[in-house]
PDB file of C-alpha atoms in Angstrom:
ATOM      1  CA  UNK A   1     177.113  61.053  40.079  1.00 70.00           C
ATOM      2  CA  UNK A   2     175.134  58.020  39.038  1.00 82.00           C
ATOM      3  CA  UNK A   3     173.397  57.262  35.770  1.00 89.00           C
ATOM      4  CA  UNK A   4     169.864  55.979  36.196  1.00 94.00           C
ATOM      5  CA  UNK A   5     167.413  54.888  33.530  1.00 96.00           C
ATOM      6  CA  UNK A   6     163.700  54.166  33.672  1.00 97.00           C
ATOM      7  CA  UNK A   7     161.447  52.295  31.321  1.00 97.00           C
ATOM      8  CA  UNK A   8     158.993  53.124  29.981  1.00 97.00           C
ATOM      9  CA  UNK A   9     159.214  56.901  29.890  1.00 97.00           C
ATOM     10  CA  UNK A  10     155.456  57.123  29.569  1.00 96.00           C
ATOM     11  CA  UNK A  11     152.564  54.690  29.599  1.00 97.00           C
ATOM     12  CA  UNK A  12     148.816  54.889  29.100  1.00 97.00           C
ATOM     13  CA  UNK A  13     146.679  52.070  30.420  1.00 96.00           C
ATOM     14  CA  UNK A  14     143.076  51.203  31.101  1.00 96.00           C
ATOM     15  CA  UNK A  15     141.630  51.262  34.579  1.00 97.00           C
ATOM     16  CA  UNK A  16     142.044  47.915  36.325  1.00 97.00           C
ATOM     17  CA  UNK A  17     145.194  46.853  34.543  1.00 97.00           C
ATOM     18  CA  UNK A  18     148.693  46.559  36.007  1.00 97.00           C
ATOM     19  CA  UNK A  19     151.748  48.472  34.897  1.00 98.00           C
ATOM     20  CA  UNK A  20     155.394  47.635  35.572  1.00 98.00           C
ATOM     21  CA  UNK A  21     158.062  50.345  35.678  1.00 98.00           C
ATOM     22  CA  UNK A  22     161.752  49.463  35.606  1.00 97.00           C
ATOM     23  CA  UNK A  23     164.551  51.446  37.207  1.00 96.00           C
ATOM     24  CA  UNK A  24     168.142  50.631  36.335  1.00 95.00           C
ATOM     25  CA  UNK A  25     171.397  51.849  37.814  1.00 92.00           C
ATOM     26  CA  UNK A  26     173.695  51.877  34.796  1.00 92.00           C
ATOM     27  CA  UNK A  27     177.110  52.643  36.213  1.00 87.00           C
ATOM     28  CA  UNK A  28     177.273  51.212  39.707  1.00 81.00           C
ATOM     29  CA  UNK A  29     175.665  48.620  41.933  1.00 84.00           C
ATOM     30  CA  UNK A  30     172.905  50.076  44.048  1.00 85.00           C
ATOM     31  CA  UNK A  31     171.847  48.212  47.154  1.00 84.00           C
ATOM     32  CA  UNK A  32     169.218  50.850  47.812  1.00 88.00           C
ATOM     33  CA  UNK A  33     166.864  52.560  45.408  1.00 92.00           C
ATOM     34  CA  UNK A  34     163.985  54.893  46.157  1.00 94.00           C
ATOM     35  CA  UNK A  35     160.627  55.345  44.466  1.00 96.00           C
ATOM     36  CA  UNK A  36     158.850  58.704  44.407  1.00 96.00           C
ATOM     37  CA  UNK A  37     155.565  59.975  43.049  1.00 97.00           C
ATOM     38  CA  UNK A  38     154.951  63.513  41.886  1.00 96.00           C
ATOM     39  CA  UNK A  39     151.581  65.002  41.008  1.00 95.00           C
ATOM     40  CA  UNK A  40     151.434  68.072  38.719  1.00 91.00           C
ATOM     41  CA  UNK A  41     152.881  71.217  40.260  1.00 89.00           C
ATOM     42  CA  UNK A  42     153.592  69.392  43.511  1.00 93.00           C
ATOM     43  CA  UNK A  43     156.691  68.150  45.260  1.00 94.00           C
ATOM     44  CA  UNK A  44     158.177  64.678  45.232  1.00 95.00           C
ATOM     45  CA  UNK A  45     156.728  62.273  47.751  1.00 94.00           C
ATOM     46  CA  UNK A  46     158.715  59.238  48.798  1.00 94.00           C
ATOM     47  CA  UNK A  47     156.703  56.064  48.298  1.00 96.00           C
ATOM     48  CA  UNK A  48     159.151  53.372  49.334  1.00 94.00           C
ATOM     49  CA  UNK A  49     162.741  52.370  49.816  1.00 93.00           C
ATOM     50  CA  UNK A  50     163.775  49.395  47.736  1.00 89.00           C
ATOM     51  CA  UNK A  51     166.467  47.152  49.205  1.00 86.00           C
ATOM     52  CA  UNK A  52     168.268  44.553  47.117  1.00 85.00           C
ATOM     53  CA  UNK A  53     167.417  41.051  48.243  1.00 83.00           C
ATOM     54  CA  UNK A  54     164.872  42.065  50.870  1.00 86.00           C
ATOM     55  CA  UNK A  55     161.416  43.536  51.205  1.00 89.00           C
ATOM     56  CA  UNK A  56     160.821  47.161  50.405  1.00 92.00           C
ATOM     57  CA  UNK A  57     160.045  49.657  53.148  1.00 93.00           C
ATOM     58  CA  UNK A  58     156.896  51.628  52.411  1.00 95.00           C
ATOM     59  CA  UNK A  59     156.042  55.107  53.623  1.00 93.00           C
ATOM     60  CA  UNK A  60     152.937  55.661  55.672  1.00 92.00           C
ATOM     61  CA  UNK A  61     149.840  55.756  53.526  1.00 93.00           C
ATOM     62  CA  UNK A  62     151.342  53.842  50.599  1.00 95.00           C
ATOM     63  CA  UNK A  63     149.605  50.516  49.961  1.00 94.00           C
ATOM     64  CA  UNK A  64     152.229  47.837  49.613  1.00 93.00           C
ATOM     65  CA  UNK A  65     149.783  45.443  47.952  1.00 95.00           C
ATOM     66  CA  UNK A  66     148.987  48.022  45.304  1.00 96.00           C
ATOM     67  CA  UNK A  67     152.527  49.219  44.611  1.00 97.00           C
ATOM     68  CA  UNK A  68     154.663  46.099  44.367  1.00 96.00           C
ATOM     69  CA  UNK A  69     158.399  46.648  44.495  1.00 94.00           C
ATOM     70  CA  UNK A  70     160.999  44.071  43.529  1.00 91.00           C
ATOM     71  CA  UNK A  71     164.718  44.757  43.833  1.00 89.00           C
ATOM     72  CA  UNK A  72     166.044  41.511  42.447  1.00 82.00           C
ATOM     73  CA  UNK A  73     169.537  42.669  41.513  1.00 88.00           C
ATOM     74  CA  UNK A  74     171.986  45.429  42.336  1.00 88.00           C
ATOM     75  CA  UNK A  75     171.113  47.251  39.129  1.00 91.00           C
ATOM     76  CA  UNK A  76     167.369  46.761  38.775  1.00 93.00           C
ATOM     77  CA  UNK A  77     164.323  47.669  40.807  1.00 94.00           C
ATOM     78  CA  UNK A  78     160.767  47.408  39.509  1.00 95.00           C
ATOM     79  CA  UNK A  79     157.572  49.093  40.624  1.00 97.00           C
ATOM     80  CA  UNK A  80     154.299  47.461  39.605  1.00 97.00           C
ATOM     81  CA  UNK A  81     151.124  49.477  39.959  1.00 98.00           C
ATOM     82  CA  UNK A  82     148.406  46.853  40.322  1.00 97.00           C
ATOM     83  CA  UNK A  83     144.778  47.421  39.376  1.00 96.00           C
ATOM     84  CA  UNK A  84     145.549  50.970  38.354  1.00 97.00           C
ATOM     85  CA  UNK A  85     142.892  53.661  38.657  1.00 96.00           C
ATOM     86  CA  UNK A  86     142.767  57.219  37.298  1.00 96.00           C
ATOM     87  CA  UNK A  87     143.893  58.596  40.665  1.00 96.00           C
ATOM     88  CA  UNK A  88     147.155  56.655  40.219  1.00 97.00           C
ATOM     89  CA  UNK A  89     147.999  58.820  37.224  1.00 97.00           C
ATOM     90  CA  UNK A  90     151.214  60.546  38.174  1.00 97.00           C
ATOM     91  CA  UNK A  91     154.918  60.962  37.467  1.00 97.00           C
ATOM     92  CA  UNK A  92     156.864  58.088  39.036  1.00 98.00           C
ATOM     93  CA  UNK A  93     160.565  58.642  39.598  1.00 97.00           C
ATOM     94  CA  UNK A  94     163.223  56.355  41.007  1.00 96.00           C
ATOM     95  CA  UNK A  95     166.556  57.307  42.462  1.00 95.00           C
ATOM     96  CA  UNK A  96     169.762  55.641  43.560  1.00 91.00           C
ATOM     97  CA  UNK A  97     172.003  56.789  46.336  1.00 82.00           C
ATOM     98  CA  UNK A  98     175.707  57.332  45.985  1.00 69.00           C
ATOM     99  CA  UNK A  99     177.708  56.532  42.904  1.00 59.00           C
ATOM    100  CA  UNK A 100     180.851  58.409  42.020  1.00 57.00           C
ATOM    101  CA  UNK A 101     179.611  61.669  43.494  1.00 55.00           C
ATOM    102  CA  UNK A 102     178.508  62.489  47.013  1.00 58.00           C
ATOM    103  CA  UNK A 103     177.751  59.239  48.783  1.00 64.00           C
ATOM    104  CA  UNK A 104     174.882  60.929  50.622  1.00 71.00           C
ATOM    105  CA  UNK A 105     173.276  62.157  47.428  1.00 81.00           C
ATOM    106  CA  UNK A 106     170.445  60.646  45.453  1.00 88.00           C
ATOM    107  CA  UNK A 107     170.489  60.669  41.674  1.00 89.00           C
ATOM    108  CA  UNK A 108     167.209  60.419  39.834  1.00 94.00           C
ATOM    109  CA  UNK A 109     166.027  58.564  36.791  1.00 95.00           C
ATOM    110  CA  UNK A 110     164.185  60.401  34.021  1.00 96.00           C
ATOM    111  CA  UNK A 111     160.792  59.406  35.376  1.00 97.00           C
ATOM    112  CA  UNK A 112     157.779  57.531  34.031  1.00 97.00           C
ATOM    113  CA  UNK A 113     154.556  59.358  33.329  1.00 97.00           C
ATOM    114  CA  UNK A 114     151.579  57.081  33.980  1.00 97.00           C
ATOM    115  CA  UNK A 115     148.137  57.947  32.684  1.00 97.00           C
ATOM    116  CA  UNK A 116     145.266  55.692  33.663  1.00 97.00           C
ATOM    117  CA  UNK A 117     142.109  56.054  31.583  1.00 96.00           C
TER     118      UNK A 117
ATOM    119  CA  UNK B   1     157.055  65.572  61.922  1.00 70.00           C
ATOM    120  CA  UNK B   2     159.213  67.109  59.294  1.00 80.00           C
ATOM    121  CA  UNK B   3     158.590  70.208  57.252  1.00 90.00           C
ATOM    122  CA  UNK B   4     160.474  72.398  54.832  1.00 94.00           C
ATOM    123  CA  UNK B   5     159.436  75.877  53.775  1.00 96.00           C
ATOM    124  CA  UNK B   6     160.533  77.619  50.616  1.00 97.00           C
ATOM    125  CA  UNK B   7     158.895  80.361  48.532  1.00 97.00           C
ATOM    126  CA  UNK B   8     156.500  79.055  45.920  1.00 96.00           C
ATOM    127  CA  UNK B   9     157.563  81.431  43.151  1.00 97.00           C
ATOM    128  CA  UNK B  10     160.407  83.807  42.367  1.00 97.00           C
ATOM    129  CA  UNK B  11     160.810  86.011  39.302  1.00 97.00           C
ATOM    130  CA  UNK B  12     164.064  87.612  38.176  1.00 97.00           C
ATOM    131  CA  UNK B  13     165.662  89.010  35.038  1.00 97.00           C
ATOM    132  CA  UNK B  14     168.501  87.647  32.989  1.00 97.00           C
ATOM    133  CA  UNK B  15     171.897  88.420  34.446  1.00 97.00           C
ATOM    134  CA  UNK B  16     170.546  89.031  37.920  1.00 97.00           C
ATOM    135  CA  UNK B  17     171.242  87.181  41.168  1.00 97.00           C
ATOM    136  CA  UNK B  18     168.493  85.334  43.005  1.00 98.00           C
ATOM    137  CA  UNK B  19     168.449  83.646  46.390  1.00 98.00           C
ATOM    138  CA  UNK B  20     165.997  80.882  47.252  1.00 98.00           C
ATOM    139  CA  UNK B  21     165.617  80.323  50.978  1.00 98.00           C
ATOM    140  CA  UNK B  22     164.732  77.107  52.735  1.00 98.00           C
ATOM    141  CA  UNK B  23     163.895  76.623  56.394  1.00 97.00           C
ATOM    142  CA  UNK B  24     163.328  73.229  57.882  1.00 96.00           C
ATOM    143  CA  UNK B  25     162.111  71.407  60.945  1.00 93.00           C
ATOM    144  CA  UNK B  26     163.234  67.831  61.087  1.00 86.00           C
ATOM    145  CA  UNK B  27     164.788  65.134  63.202  1.00 82.00           C
ATOM    146  CA  UNK B  28     167.816  63.141  62.230  1.00 82.00           C
ATOM    147  CA  UNK B  29     169.277  65.873  60.019  1.00 89.00           C
ATOM    148  CA  UNK B  30     172.321  64.846  58.002  1.00 90.00           C
ATOM    149  CA  UNK B  31     172.443  67.543  55.366  1.00 93.00           C
ATOM    150  CA  UNK B  32     170.561  69.760  52.920  1.00 95.00           C
ATOM    151  CA  UNK B  33     170.397  69.054  49.211  1.00 94.00           C
ATOM    152  CA  UNK B  34     169.209  71.175  46.306  1.00 96.00           C
ATOM    153  CA  UNK B  35     167.674  69.884  43.091  1.00 96.00           C
ATOM    154  CA  UNK B  36     166.619  71.531  39.851  1.00 97.00           C
ATOM    155  CA  UNK B  37     163.652  70.247  37.879  1.00 97.00           C
ATOM    156  CA  UNK B  38     162.545  71.498  34.494  1.00 96.00           C
ATOM    157  CA  UNK B  39     158.926  70.981  33.459  1.00 93.00           C
ATOM    158  CA  UNK B  40     158.376  67.362  32.478  1.00 90.00           C
ATOM    159  CA  UNK B  41     161.858  66.340  33.561  1.00 93.00           C
ATOM    160  CA  UNK B  42     163.436  64.595  36.500  1.00 92.00           C
ATOM    161  CA  UNK B  43     165.204  66.316  39.387  1.00 94.00           C
ATOM    162  CA  UNK B  44     168.860  67.041  38.806  1.00 94.00           C
ATOM    163  CA  UNK B  45     171.266  67.245  41.731  1.00 92.00           C
ATOM    164  CA  UNK B  46     172.778  70.704  42.248  1.00 94.00           C
ATOM    165  CA  UNK B  47     174.499  70.748  45.622  1.00 92.00           C
ATOM    166  CA  UNK B  48     174.734  69.273  49.089  1.00 92.00           C
ATOM    167  CA  UNK B  49     175.677  70.865  52.411  1.00 94.00           C
ATOM    168  CA  UNK B  50     176.392  68.719  55.419  1.00 92.00           C
ATOM    169  CA  UNK B  51     178.297  71.372  57.345  1.00 94.00           C
ATOM    170  CA  UNK B  52     177.716  75.064  57.950  1.00 97.00           C
ATOM    171  CA  UNK B  53     178.990  77.406  55.313  1.00 97.00           C
ATOM    172  CA  UNK B  54     178.943  78.103  51.628  1.00 96.00           C
ATOM    173  CA  UNK B  55     179.487  75.597  48.833  1.00 93.00           C
ATOM    174  CA  UNK B  56     180.189  77.041  45.420  1.00 93.00           C
ATOM    175  CA  UNK B  57     179.726  75.236  42.117  1.00 88.00           C
ATOM    176  CA  UNK B  58     180.025  77.543  39.150  1.00 92.00           C
ATOM    177  CA  UNK B  59     177.121  79.981  39.015  1.00 95.00           C
ATOM    178  CA  UNK B  60     175.323  78.171  41.811  1.00 96.00           C
ATOM    179  CA  UNK B  61     176.157  78.357  45.499  1.00 97.00           C
ATOM    180  CA  UNK B  62     174.437  76.815  48.494  1.00 97.00           C
ATOM    181  CA  UNK B  63     174.607  77.835  52.124  1.00 98.00           C
ATOM    182  CA  UNK B  64     173.687  76.069  55.335  1.00 98.00           C
ATOM    183  CA  UNK B  65     173.301  77.162  58.932  1.00 97.00           C
ATOM    184  CA  UNK B  66     172.454  74.160  61.066  1.00 95.00           C
ATOM    185  CA  UNK B  67     171.907  76.251  64.186  1.00 95.00           C
ATOM    186  CA  UNK B  68     169.260  78.289  62.361  1.00 96.00           C
ATOM    187  CA  UNK B  69     167.794  75.314  60.456  1.00 96.00           C
ATOM    188  CA  UNK B  70     168.191  77.431  57.364  1.00 96.00           C
ATOM    189  CA  UNK B  71     169.798  77.237  53.990  1.00 98.00           C
ATOM    190  CA  UNK B  72     169.684  78.960  50.661  1.00 98.00           C
ATOM    191  CA  UNK B  73     170.528  78.446  47.024  1.00 98.00           C
ATOM    192  CA  UNK B  74     172.139  81.365  45.253  1.00 98.00           C
ATOM    193  CA  UNK B  75     171.984  81.594  41.481  1.00 97.00           C
ATOM    194  CA  UNK B  76     174.200  84.152  39.794  1.00 97.00           C
ATOM    195  CA  UNK B  77     174.283  85.510  36.253  1.00 97.00           C
ATOM    196  CA  UNK B  78     170.817  84.150  35.629  1.00 98.00           C
ATOM    197  CA  UNK B  79     170.106  82.678  32.229  1.00 97.00           C
ATOM    198  CA  UNK B  80     166.786  81.873  30.593  1.00 97.00           C
ATOM    199  CA  UNK B  81     167.564  78.168  30.881  1.00 97.00           C
ATOM    200  CA  UNK B  82     167.595  78.533  34.676  1.00 98.00           C
ATOM    201  CA  UNK B  83     163.802  78.841  34.599  1.00 98.00           C
ATOM    202  CA  UNK B  84     162.763  75.726  36.487  1.00 97.00           C
ATOM    203  CA  UNK B  85     161.583  74.503  39.854  1.00 97.00           C
ATOM    204  CA  UNK B  86     164.124  74.280  42.643  1.00 98.00           C
ATOM    205  CA  UNK B  87     163.667  71.942  45.581  1.00 97.00           C
ATOM    206  CA  UNK B  88     165.484  71.848  48.867  1.00 97.00           C
ATOM    207  CA  UNK B  89     165.553  68.455  50.530  1.00 95.00           C
ATOM    208  CA  UNK B  90     166.673  67.277  53.940  1.00 94.00           C
ATOM    209  CA  UNK B  91     168.819  64.158  54.095  1.00 90.00           C
ATOM    210  CA  UNK B  92     167.463  62.025  56.917  1.00 84.00           C
ATOM    211  CA  UNK B  93     168.563  58.834  58.573  1.00 78.00           C
ATOM    212  CA  UNK B  94     168.663  55.960  56.147  1.00 73.00           C
ATOM    213  CA  UNK B  95     169.705  58.399  53.429  1.00 75.00           C
ATOM    214  CA  UNK B  96     166.103  59.278  52.736  1.00 84.00           C
ATOM    215  CA  UNK B  97     165.173  62.656  51.341  1.00 90.00           C
ATOM    216  CA  UNK B  98     162.283  64.832  52.463  1.00 91.00           C
ATOM    217  CA  UNK B  99     161.529  67.488  49.871  1.00 94.00           C
ATOM    218  CA  UNK B 100     160.261  71.011  50.246  1.00 95.00           C
ATOM    219  CA  UNK B 101     157.352  72.197  48.160  1.00 95.00           C
ATOM    220  CA  UNK B 102     159.587  73.655  45.485  1.00 97.00           C
ATOM    221  CA  UNK B 103     160.229  77.169  44.221  1.00 98.00           C
ATOM    222  CA  UNK B 104     159.267  77.985  40.670  1.00 97.00           C
ATOM    223  CA  UNK B 105     161.853  80.386  39.226  1.00 98.00           C
ATOM    224  CA  UNK B 106     160.894  82.439  36.197  1.00 97.00           C
ATOM    225  CA  UNK B 107     163.726  84.238  34.438  1.00 98.00           C
ATOM    226  CA  UNK B 108     162.615  87.075  32.199  1.00 96.00           C
ATOM    227  CA  UNK B 109     164.598  88.774  29.425  1.00 94.00           C
TER     228      UNK B 109
END
């Protein structure tokens, strides 16, 4: 598979502030990373596809100006939640596709739990 | 649109066998994946079926029938640590995943 890390693992912030979440592919170069959001007791919802060196592709209903994605290198993608509000509180998870396992498979990071007060 | 259906909850006892079914309606189907997620944790890849048939990995097996748009995850010799949520996910074009709602498995002594 692939080894993926995220930082921070959890964050608490005040309403109106911005929070940056990092996703790193530790053992191979990932041209594509994915960002998901998961609310309690619900499924994972794809937010956007992050492509190295180009603009991210956002899913319908996801505000690209609110959730800024930067995939500046083959091992790092960042998600910035701008002007966060309590309704943005969620579990944010990134994934990379491929690695040493199935090339069609996505491997997930440990997730970042965001709480907005 | 795309949709995946799986039972919301399943309960079984230690040592038993449980099957979690998944039916899907989707376009651009490339394969069916299964993930395990413990409370508070991230999804962990279990198996992937691109072709019809059974894939076996230790105590876990996964089956796919493309003609029936149906698959299942089979867990044998259940252990307490298998208590978790299990998600089926369709691999779409662009290697994107669309997840089912998840099945919460409770293993009892």
